[in-house]
Short mmCIF file of C-alpha atoms in Angstrom, two decimals:
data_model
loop_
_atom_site.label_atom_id
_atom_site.label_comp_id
_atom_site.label_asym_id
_atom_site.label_seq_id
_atom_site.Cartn_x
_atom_site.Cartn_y
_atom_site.Cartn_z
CA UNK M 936 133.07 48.59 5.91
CA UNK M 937 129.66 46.03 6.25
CA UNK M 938 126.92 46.60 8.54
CA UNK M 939 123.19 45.72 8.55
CA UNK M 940 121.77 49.08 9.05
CA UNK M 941 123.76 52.92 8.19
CA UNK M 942 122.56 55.64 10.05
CA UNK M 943 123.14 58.88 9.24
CA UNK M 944 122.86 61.59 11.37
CA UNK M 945 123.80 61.35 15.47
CA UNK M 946 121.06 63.73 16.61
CA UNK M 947 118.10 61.95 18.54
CA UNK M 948 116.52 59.90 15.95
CA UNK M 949 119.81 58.46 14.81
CA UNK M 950 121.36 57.53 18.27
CA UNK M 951 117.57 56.36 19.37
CA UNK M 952 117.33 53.69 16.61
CA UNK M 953 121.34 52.60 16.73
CA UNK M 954 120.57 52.50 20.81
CA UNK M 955 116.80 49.87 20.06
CA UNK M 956 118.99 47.92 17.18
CA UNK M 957 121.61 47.15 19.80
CA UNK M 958 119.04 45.73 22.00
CA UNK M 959 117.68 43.79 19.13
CA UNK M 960 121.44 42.51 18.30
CA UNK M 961 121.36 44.33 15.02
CA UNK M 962 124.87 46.00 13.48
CA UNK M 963 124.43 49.91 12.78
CA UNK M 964 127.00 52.26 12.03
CA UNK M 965 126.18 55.90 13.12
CA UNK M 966 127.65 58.72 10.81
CA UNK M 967 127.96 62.31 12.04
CA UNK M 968 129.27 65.36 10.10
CA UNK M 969 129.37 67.22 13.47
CA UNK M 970 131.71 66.71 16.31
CA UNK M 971 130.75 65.36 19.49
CA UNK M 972 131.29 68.32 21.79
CA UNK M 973 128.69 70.08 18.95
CA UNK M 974 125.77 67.81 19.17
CA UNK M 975 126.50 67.62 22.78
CA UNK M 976 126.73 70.92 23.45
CA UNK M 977 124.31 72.89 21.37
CA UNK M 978 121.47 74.04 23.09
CA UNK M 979 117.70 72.43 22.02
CA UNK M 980 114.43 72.70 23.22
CA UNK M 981 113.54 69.31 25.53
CA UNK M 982 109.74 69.17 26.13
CA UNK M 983 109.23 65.14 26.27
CA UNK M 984 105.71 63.60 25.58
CA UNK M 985 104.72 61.01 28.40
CA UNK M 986 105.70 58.03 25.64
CA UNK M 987 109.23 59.64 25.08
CA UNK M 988 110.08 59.61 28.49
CA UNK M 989 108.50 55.48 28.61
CA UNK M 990 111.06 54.55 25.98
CA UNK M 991 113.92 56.23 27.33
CA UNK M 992 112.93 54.29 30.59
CA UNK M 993 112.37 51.03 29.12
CA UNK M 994 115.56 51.00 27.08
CA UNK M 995 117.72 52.25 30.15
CA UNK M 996 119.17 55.54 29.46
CA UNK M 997 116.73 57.39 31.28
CA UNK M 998 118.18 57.58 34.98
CA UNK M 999 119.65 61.19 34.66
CA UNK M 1000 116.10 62.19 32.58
CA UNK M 1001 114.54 61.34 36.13
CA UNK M 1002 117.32 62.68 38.25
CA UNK M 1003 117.31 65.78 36.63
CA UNK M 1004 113.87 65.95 34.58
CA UNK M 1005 111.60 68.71 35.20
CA UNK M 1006 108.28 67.08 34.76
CA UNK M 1007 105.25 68.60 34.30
CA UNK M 1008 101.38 68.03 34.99
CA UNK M 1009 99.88 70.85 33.26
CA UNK M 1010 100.00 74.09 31.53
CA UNK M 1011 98.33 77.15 31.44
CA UNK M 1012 96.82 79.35 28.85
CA UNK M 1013 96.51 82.93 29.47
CA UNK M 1014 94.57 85.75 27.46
CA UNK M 1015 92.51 88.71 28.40
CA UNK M 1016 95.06 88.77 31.32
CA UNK M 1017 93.77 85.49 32.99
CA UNK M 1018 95.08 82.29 33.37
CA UNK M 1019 93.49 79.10 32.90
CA UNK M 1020 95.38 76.02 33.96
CA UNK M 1021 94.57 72.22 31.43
CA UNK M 1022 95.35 69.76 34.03
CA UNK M 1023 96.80 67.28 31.79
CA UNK M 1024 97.53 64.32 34.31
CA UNK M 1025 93.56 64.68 35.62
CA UNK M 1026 92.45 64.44 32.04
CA UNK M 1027 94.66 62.14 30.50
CA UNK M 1028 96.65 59.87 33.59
CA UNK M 1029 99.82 61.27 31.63
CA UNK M 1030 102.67 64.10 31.98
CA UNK M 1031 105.17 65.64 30.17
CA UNK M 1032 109.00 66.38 31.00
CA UNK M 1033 111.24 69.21 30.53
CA UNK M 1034 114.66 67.64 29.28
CA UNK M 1035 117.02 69.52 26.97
CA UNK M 1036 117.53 67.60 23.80
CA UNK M 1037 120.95 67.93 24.21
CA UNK M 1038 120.62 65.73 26.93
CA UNK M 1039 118.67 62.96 25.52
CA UNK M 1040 121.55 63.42 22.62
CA UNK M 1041 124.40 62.68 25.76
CA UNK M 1042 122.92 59.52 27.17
CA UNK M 1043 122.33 58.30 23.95
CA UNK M 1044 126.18 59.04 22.79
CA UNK M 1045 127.34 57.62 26.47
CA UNK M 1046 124.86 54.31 26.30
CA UNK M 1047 126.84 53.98 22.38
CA UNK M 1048 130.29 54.45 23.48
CA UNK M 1049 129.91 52.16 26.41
CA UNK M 1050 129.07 48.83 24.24
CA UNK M 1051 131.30 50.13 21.92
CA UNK M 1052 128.81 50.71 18.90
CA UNK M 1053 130.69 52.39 16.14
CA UNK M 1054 129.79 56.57 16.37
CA UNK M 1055 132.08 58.49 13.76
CA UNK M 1056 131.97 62.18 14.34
CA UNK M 1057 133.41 64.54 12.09
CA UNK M 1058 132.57 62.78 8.90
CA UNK M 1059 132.19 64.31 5.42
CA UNK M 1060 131.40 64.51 1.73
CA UNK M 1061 128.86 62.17 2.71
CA UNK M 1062 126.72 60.61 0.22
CA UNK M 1063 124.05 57.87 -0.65
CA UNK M 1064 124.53 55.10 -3.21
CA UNK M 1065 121.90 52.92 -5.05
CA UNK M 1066 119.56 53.17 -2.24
CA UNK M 1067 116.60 51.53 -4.64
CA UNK M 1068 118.70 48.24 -4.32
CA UNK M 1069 119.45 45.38 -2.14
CA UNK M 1070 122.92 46.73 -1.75
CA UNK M 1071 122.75 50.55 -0.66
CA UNK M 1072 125.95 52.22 0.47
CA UNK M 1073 127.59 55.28 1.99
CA UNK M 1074 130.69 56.80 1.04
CA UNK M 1075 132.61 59.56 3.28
CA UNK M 1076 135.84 60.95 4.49
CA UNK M 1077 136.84 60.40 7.75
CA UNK M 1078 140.12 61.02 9.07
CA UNK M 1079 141.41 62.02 6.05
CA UNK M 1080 139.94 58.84 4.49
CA UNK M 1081 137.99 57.94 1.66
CA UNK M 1082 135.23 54.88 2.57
CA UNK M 1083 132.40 53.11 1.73
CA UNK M 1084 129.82 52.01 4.11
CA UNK M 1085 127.60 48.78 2.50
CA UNK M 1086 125.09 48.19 4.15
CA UNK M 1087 121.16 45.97 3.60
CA UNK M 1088 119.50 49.63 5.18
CA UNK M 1089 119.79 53.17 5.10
CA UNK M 1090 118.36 55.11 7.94
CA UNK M 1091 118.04 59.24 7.04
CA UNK M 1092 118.32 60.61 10.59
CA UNK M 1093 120.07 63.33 8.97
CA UNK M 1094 117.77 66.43 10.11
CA UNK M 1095 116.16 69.12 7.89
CA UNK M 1096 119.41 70.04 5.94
CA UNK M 1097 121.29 67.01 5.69
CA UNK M 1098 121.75 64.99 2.62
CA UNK M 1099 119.67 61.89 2.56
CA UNK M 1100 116.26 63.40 1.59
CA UNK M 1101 118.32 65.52 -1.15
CA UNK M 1102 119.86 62.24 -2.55
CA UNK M 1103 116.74 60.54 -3.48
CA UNK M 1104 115.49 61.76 -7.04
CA UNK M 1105 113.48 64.31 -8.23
CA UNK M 1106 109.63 63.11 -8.67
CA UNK M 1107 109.61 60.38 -5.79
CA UNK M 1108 108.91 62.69 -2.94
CA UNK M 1109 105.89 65.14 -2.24
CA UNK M 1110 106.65 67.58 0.18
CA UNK M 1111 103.99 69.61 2.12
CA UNK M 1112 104.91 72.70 3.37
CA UNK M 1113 103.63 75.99 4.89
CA UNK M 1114 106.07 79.46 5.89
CA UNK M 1115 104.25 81.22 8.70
CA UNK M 1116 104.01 85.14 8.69
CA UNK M 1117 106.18 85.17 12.00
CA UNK M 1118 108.84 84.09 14.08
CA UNK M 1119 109.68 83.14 17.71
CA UNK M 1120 112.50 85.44 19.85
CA UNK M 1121 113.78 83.27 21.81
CA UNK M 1122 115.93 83.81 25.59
CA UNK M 1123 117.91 82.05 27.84
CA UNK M 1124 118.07 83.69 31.14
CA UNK M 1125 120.05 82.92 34.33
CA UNK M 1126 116.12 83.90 36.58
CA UNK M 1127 113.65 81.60 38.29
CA UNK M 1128 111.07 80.64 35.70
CA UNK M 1129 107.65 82.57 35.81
CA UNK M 1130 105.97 79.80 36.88
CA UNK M 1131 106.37 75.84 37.73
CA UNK M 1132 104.63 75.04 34.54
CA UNK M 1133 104.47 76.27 31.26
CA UNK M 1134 102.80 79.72 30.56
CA UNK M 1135 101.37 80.37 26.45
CA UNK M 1136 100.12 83.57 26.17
CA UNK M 1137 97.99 85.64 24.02
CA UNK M 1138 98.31 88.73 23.78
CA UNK M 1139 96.64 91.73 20.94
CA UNK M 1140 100.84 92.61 20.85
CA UNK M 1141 101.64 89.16 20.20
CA UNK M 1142 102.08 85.33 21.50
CA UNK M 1143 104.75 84.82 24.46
CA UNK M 1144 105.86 81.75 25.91
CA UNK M 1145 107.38 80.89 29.49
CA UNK M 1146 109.19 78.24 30.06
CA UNK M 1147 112.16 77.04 31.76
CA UNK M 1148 115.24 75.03 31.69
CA UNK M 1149 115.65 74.43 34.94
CA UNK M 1150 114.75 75.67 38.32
CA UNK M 1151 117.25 78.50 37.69
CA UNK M 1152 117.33 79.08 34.07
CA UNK M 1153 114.31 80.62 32.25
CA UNK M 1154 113.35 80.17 28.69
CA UNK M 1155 111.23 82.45 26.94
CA UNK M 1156 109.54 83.60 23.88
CA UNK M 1157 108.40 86.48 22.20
CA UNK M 1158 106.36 86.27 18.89
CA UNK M 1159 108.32 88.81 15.90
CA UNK M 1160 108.80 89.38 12.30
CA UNK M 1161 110.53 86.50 10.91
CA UNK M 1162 113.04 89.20 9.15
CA UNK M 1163 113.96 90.40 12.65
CA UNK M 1164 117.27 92.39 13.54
CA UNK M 1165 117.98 90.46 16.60
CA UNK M 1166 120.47 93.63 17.56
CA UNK M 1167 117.24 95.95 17.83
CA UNK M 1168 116.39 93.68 20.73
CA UNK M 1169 118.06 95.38 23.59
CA UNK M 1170 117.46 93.34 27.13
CA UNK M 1171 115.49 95.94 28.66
CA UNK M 1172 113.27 96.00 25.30
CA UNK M 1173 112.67 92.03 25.62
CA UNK M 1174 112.21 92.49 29.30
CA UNK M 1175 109.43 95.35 28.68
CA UNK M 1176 107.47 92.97 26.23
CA UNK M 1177 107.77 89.98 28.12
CA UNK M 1178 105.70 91.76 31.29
CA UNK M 1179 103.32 93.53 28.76
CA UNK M 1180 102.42 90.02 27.37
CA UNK M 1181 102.55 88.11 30.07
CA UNK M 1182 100.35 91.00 32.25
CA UNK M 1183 98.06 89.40 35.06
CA UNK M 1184 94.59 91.65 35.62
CA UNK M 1185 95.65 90.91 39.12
CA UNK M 1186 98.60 93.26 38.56
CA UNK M 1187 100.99 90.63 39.89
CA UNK M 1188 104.55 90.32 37.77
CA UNK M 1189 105.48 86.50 37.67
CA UNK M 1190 108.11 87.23 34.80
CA UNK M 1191 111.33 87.03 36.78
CA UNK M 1192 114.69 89.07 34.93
CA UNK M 1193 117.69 88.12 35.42
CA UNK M 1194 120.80 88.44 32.98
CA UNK M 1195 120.11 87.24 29.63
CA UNK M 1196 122.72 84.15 28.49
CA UNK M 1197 121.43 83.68 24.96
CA UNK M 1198 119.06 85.02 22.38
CA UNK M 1199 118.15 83.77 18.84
CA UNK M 1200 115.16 83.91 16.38
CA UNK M 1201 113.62 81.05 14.88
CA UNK M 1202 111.62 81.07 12.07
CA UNK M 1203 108.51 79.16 11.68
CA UNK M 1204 107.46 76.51 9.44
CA UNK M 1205 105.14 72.99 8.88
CA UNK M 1206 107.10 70.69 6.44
CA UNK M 1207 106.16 66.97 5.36
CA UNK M 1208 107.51 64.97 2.82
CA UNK M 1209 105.60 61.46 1.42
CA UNK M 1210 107.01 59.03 1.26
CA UNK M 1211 108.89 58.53 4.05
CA UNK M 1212 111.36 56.16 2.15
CA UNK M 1213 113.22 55.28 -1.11
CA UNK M 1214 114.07 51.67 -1.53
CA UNK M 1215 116.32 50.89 1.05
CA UNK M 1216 116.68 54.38 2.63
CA UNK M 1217 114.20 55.68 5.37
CA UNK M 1218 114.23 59.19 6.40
CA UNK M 1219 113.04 59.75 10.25
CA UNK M 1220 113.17 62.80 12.15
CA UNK M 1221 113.44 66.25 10.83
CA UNK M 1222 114.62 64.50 7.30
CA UNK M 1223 110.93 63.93 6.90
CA UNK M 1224 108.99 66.71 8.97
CA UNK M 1225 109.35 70.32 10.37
CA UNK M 1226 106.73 71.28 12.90
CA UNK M 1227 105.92 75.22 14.69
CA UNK M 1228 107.18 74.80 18.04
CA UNK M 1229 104.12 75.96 19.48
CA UNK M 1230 102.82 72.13 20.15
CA UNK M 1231 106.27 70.95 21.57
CA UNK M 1232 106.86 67.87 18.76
CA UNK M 1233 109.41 67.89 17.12
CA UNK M 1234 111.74 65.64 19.26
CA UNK M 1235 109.06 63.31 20.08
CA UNK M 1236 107.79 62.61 16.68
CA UNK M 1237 111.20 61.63 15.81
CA UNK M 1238 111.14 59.57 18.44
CA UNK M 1239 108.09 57.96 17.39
CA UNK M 1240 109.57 57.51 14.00
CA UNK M 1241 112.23 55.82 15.48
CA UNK M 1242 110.00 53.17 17.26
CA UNK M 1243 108.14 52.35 14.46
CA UNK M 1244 111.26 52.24 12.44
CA UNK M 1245 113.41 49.72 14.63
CA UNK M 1246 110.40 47.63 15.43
CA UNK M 1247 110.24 46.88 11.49
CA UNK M 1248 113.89 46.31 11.10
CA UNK M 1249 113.93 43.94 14.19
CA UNK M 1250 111.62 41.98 11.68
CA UNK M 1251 113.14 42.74 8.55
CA UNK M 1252 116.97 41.87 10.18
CA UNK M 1253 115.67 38.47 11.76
CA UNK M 1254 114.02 37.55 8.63
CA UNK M 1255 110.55 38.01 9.37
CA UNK M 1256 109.32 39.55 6.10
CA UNK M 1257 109.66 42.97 5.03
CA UNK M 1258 105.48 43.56 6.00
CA UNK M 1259 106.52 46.29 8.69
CA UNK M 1260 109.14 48.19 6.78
CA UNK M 1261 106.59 48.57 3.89
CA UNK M 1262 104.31 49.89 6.11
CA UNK M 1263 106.72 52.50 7.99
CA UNK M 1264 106.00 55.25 6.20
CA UNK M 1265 102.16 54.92 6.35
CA UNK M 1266 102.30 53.96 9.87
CA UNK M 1267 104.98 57.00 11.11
CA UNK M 1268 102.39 59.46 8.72
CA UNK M 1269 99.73 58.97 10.19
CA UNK M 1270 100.87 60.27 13.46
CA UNK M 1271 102.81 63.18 11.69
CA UNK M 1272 100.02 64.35 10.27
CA UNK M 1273 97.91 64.76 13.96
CA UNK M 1274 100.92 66.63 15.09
CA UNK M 1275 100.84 68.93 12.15
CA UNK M 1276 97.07 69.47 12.71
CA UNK M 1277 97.92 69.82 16.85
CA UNK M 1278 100.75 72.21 15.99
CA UNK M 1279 98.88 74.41 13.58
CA UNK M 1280 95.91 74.85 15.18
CA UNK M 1281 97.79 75.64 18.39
CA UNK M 1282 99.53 78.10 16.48
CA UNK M 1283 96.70 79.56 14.73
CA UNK M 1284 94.94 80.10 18.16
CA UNK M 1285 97.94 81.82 20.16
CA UNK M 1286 99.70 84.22 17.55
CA UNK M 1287 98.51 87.38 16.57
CA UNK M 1288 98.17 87.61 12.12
CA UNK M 1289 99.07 90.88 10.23
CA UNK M 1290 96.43 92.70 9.11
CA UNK M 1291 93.62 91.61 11.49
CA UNK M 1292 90.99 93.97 12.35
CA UNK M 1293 90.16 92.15 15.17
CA UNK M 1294 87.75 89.61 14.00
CA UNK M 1295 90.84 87.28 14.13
CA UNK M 1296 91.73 88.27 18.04
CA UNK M 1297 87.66 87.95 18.79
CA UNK M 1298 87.40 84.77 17.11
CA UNK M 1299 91.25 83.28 18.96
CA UNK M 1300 89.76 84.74 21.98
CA UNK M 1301 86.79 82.74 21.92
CA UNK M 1302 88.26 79.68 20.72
CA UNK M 1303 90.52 79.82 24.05
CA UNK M 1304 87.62 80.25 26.08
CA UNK M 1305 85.68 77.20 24.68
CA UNK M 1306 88.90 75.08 25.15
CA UNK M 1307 89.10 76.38 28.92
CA UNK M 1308 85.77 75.75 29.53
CA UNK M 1309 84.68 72.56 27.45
CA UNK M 1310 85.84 69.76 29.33
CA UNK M 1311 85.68 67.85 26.05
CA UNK M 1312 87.64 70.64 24.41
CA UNK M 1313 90.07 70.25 27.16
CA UNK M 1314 90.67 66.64 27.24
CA UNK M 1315 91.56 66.99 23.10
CA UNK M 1316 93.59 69.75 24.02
CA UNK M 1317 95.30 67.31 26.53
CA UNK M 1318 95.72 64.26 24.82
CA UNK M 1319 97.29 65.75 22.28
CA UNK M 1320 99.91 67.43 24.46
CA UNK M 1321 101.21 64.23 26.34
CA UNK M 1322 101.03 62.51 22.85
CA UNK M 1323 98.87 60.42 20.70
CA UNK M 1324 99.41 56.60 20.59
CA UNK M 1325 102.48 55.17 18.69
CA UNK M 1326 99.50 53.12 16.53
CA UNK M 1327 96.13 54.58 15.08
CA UNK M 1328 95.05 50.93 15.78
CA UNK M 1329 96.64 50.97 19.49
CA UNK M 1330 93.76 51.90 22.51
CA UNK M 1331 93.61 55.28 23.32
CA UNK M 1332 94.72 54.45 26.78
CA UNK M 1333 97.84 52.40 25.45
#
């Protein structure tokens, strides 16, 4: 098999960049160790910055997104049983959209299928060959058959555990990392969502989040131990925290029960690897970075991986110079990094540490009344939320 550009991995990133090549009348071959019905089916978060939504839009596989989008012009923060609402269109002219990944993943697999770009599920023994060469390759089984993929570009789309940033060898890579001291409980519930926005709380027991699905399924989250026994978690117990966190001074209960569909813990982490590439293979996505949920970005930054990436190989593939693609991984890392620093500190300012003898919870509590009440604070709070510009060189406004 010969194609311009391999892309392993058919989560987001990988079905975003085969989706812009095709535009660009570029050749990619998507690889997927998955099935279809999994990455279809398997429930994600979907909290879409403004410029996520935009290239969606522009591309045209964003009609259900707005059909079916929940989108969103603000959020509020709530401690000392108050809430205080960031009004993110006022400050910044931009939104955000609740959309499950799992959807972005099925227009992206239906806008493939229907120009007939190849999408192999089910692949396996996967594995990269001579990637610091001219000639990279892939070899797998599929359908009970050995082949080899040659390709001019390797594209790592391949998420946290896959195999592409494991092939490249030991000493080229720096990763960054921090393990946080806690954990997220997570719920799906068949209720009306506590509010029509987003609701992070702090709380001396712990952070909580409210969110939603849809108008009639609730998301929400509890912070825990990251060595949690999800079976101590009986309903009623997750019901009785969720109201104790989420408690108004007003008395008023906007947590709404209903029966619970899912539950799962998630643990917690900030993960970066430098360089973002190795020769002719360049990880995106999760292969690169892990980010706390707590700032929403770990969909879009893949996402603005991906546009960076594709622009460059649109140059690279129509023999314009390799200039871009040797700048990718500069270019992608420097917007990373912001959403590490957005991430952490919104992290650091919501959950509740081990250990603290409240100097911590005086000092979050303050730092959540300066960003309520600081219209400055506010509008960094903001921009940061709807997503920073693709470019550090691009205007603020872009």
């Amino acid at each position: 098999m010969r194609t311009q550009v391999g892309i392993v991995g058919a989560g987001p990133a990988g079905l975003l960049l085969a989706h812009l090549l095709h535009l660009a009348g570029i050749e990619s071959v998507v690889l997927e160790s998955r099935s279809r019905a999994y990455v279809e089916e398997r429930v994600r978060a979907g909290l879409l910055e403004q410029g996520t939504v935009d290239v969606l839009t522009e591309t045209g596989v964003g009609d259900r997104l707005h059909r079916e989008g929940l989108p969103h012009s603000g959020i509020e923060l709530r401690f000392d049983g108050q809430g205080h609402r960031i009004d993110l269109q006022g400050l910044t002219g931009r939104r955000v959209t609740i959309y499950g990944q799992q959807e972005v993943v099925k227009d992206l697999i239906a806008a493939r299928l229907s120009h007939g770009g190849p999408l192999l599920f089910e692949v396996a023994d996967t594995a990269v060959h001579d990637a610091d060469t001219e000639h990279p390759s892939i070899s797998f089984l599929h359908d009970g058959q050995a082949r080899v993929l040659r390709c001019d570009v390797i594209a790592g789309c391949d998420g946290f555990h896959g195999i592409c940033r494991d092939s490249i060898p030991a000493g080229v890579l720096r990763a960054y990392e921090r393990v946080y001291p806690f954990a997220w409980l997570g719920i799906l519930a068949a209720a009306r969502p506590a509010s029509h926005e987003l609701i992070y709380a702090r709380h001396e027991r712990g952070f909580a989040l409210a969110t939603m699905r849809s108008e009639t399924l609730a998301r929400h989250y509890l912070q825990c131990r990251p060595d949690e026994d999800i079976a101590a978690w009986s309903d009623d117990r997750i019901w009785a925290e969720l109201h104790a966190r989420m408690a108004r001074r007003d008395g008023v209960a906007q947590v709404q029960e209903g029966p619970i569909l899912q539950k799962g813990i998630t643990g917690m982490r900030s993960f970066v690897v430098e360089p973002m590439r190795h020769g002719r293979l360049f990880l995106a996505g999760d292969a690169a970075h892990i980010v706390p949920p707590t700032g929403a970005k770990g969909m879009n930054l893949a996402v603005a991986d991906i546009r960076v990436l594709a622009r460059a190989l649109e140059a690279f593939c129509h023999g314009r110079g390799s200039a871009l693609l040797d700048a990718y991984s500069t270019t992608a890392l420097a917007r990373v990094w912001k959403a590490q620093r957005f991430s952490w500190w919104m992290t650091s300012m919501l959950h509740r540490f081990d250990g603290d003898d409240g100097f911590e919870h005086r000092l979050q509590l303050a730092e959540l009344d300066y960003v309520c009440r600081s219209p400055a604070a506010s509008l960094t709070l903001a921009e940061n939320y709807v997503g920073l510009p693709l470019s550090l060189g691009a205007s603020w406004a872009a």
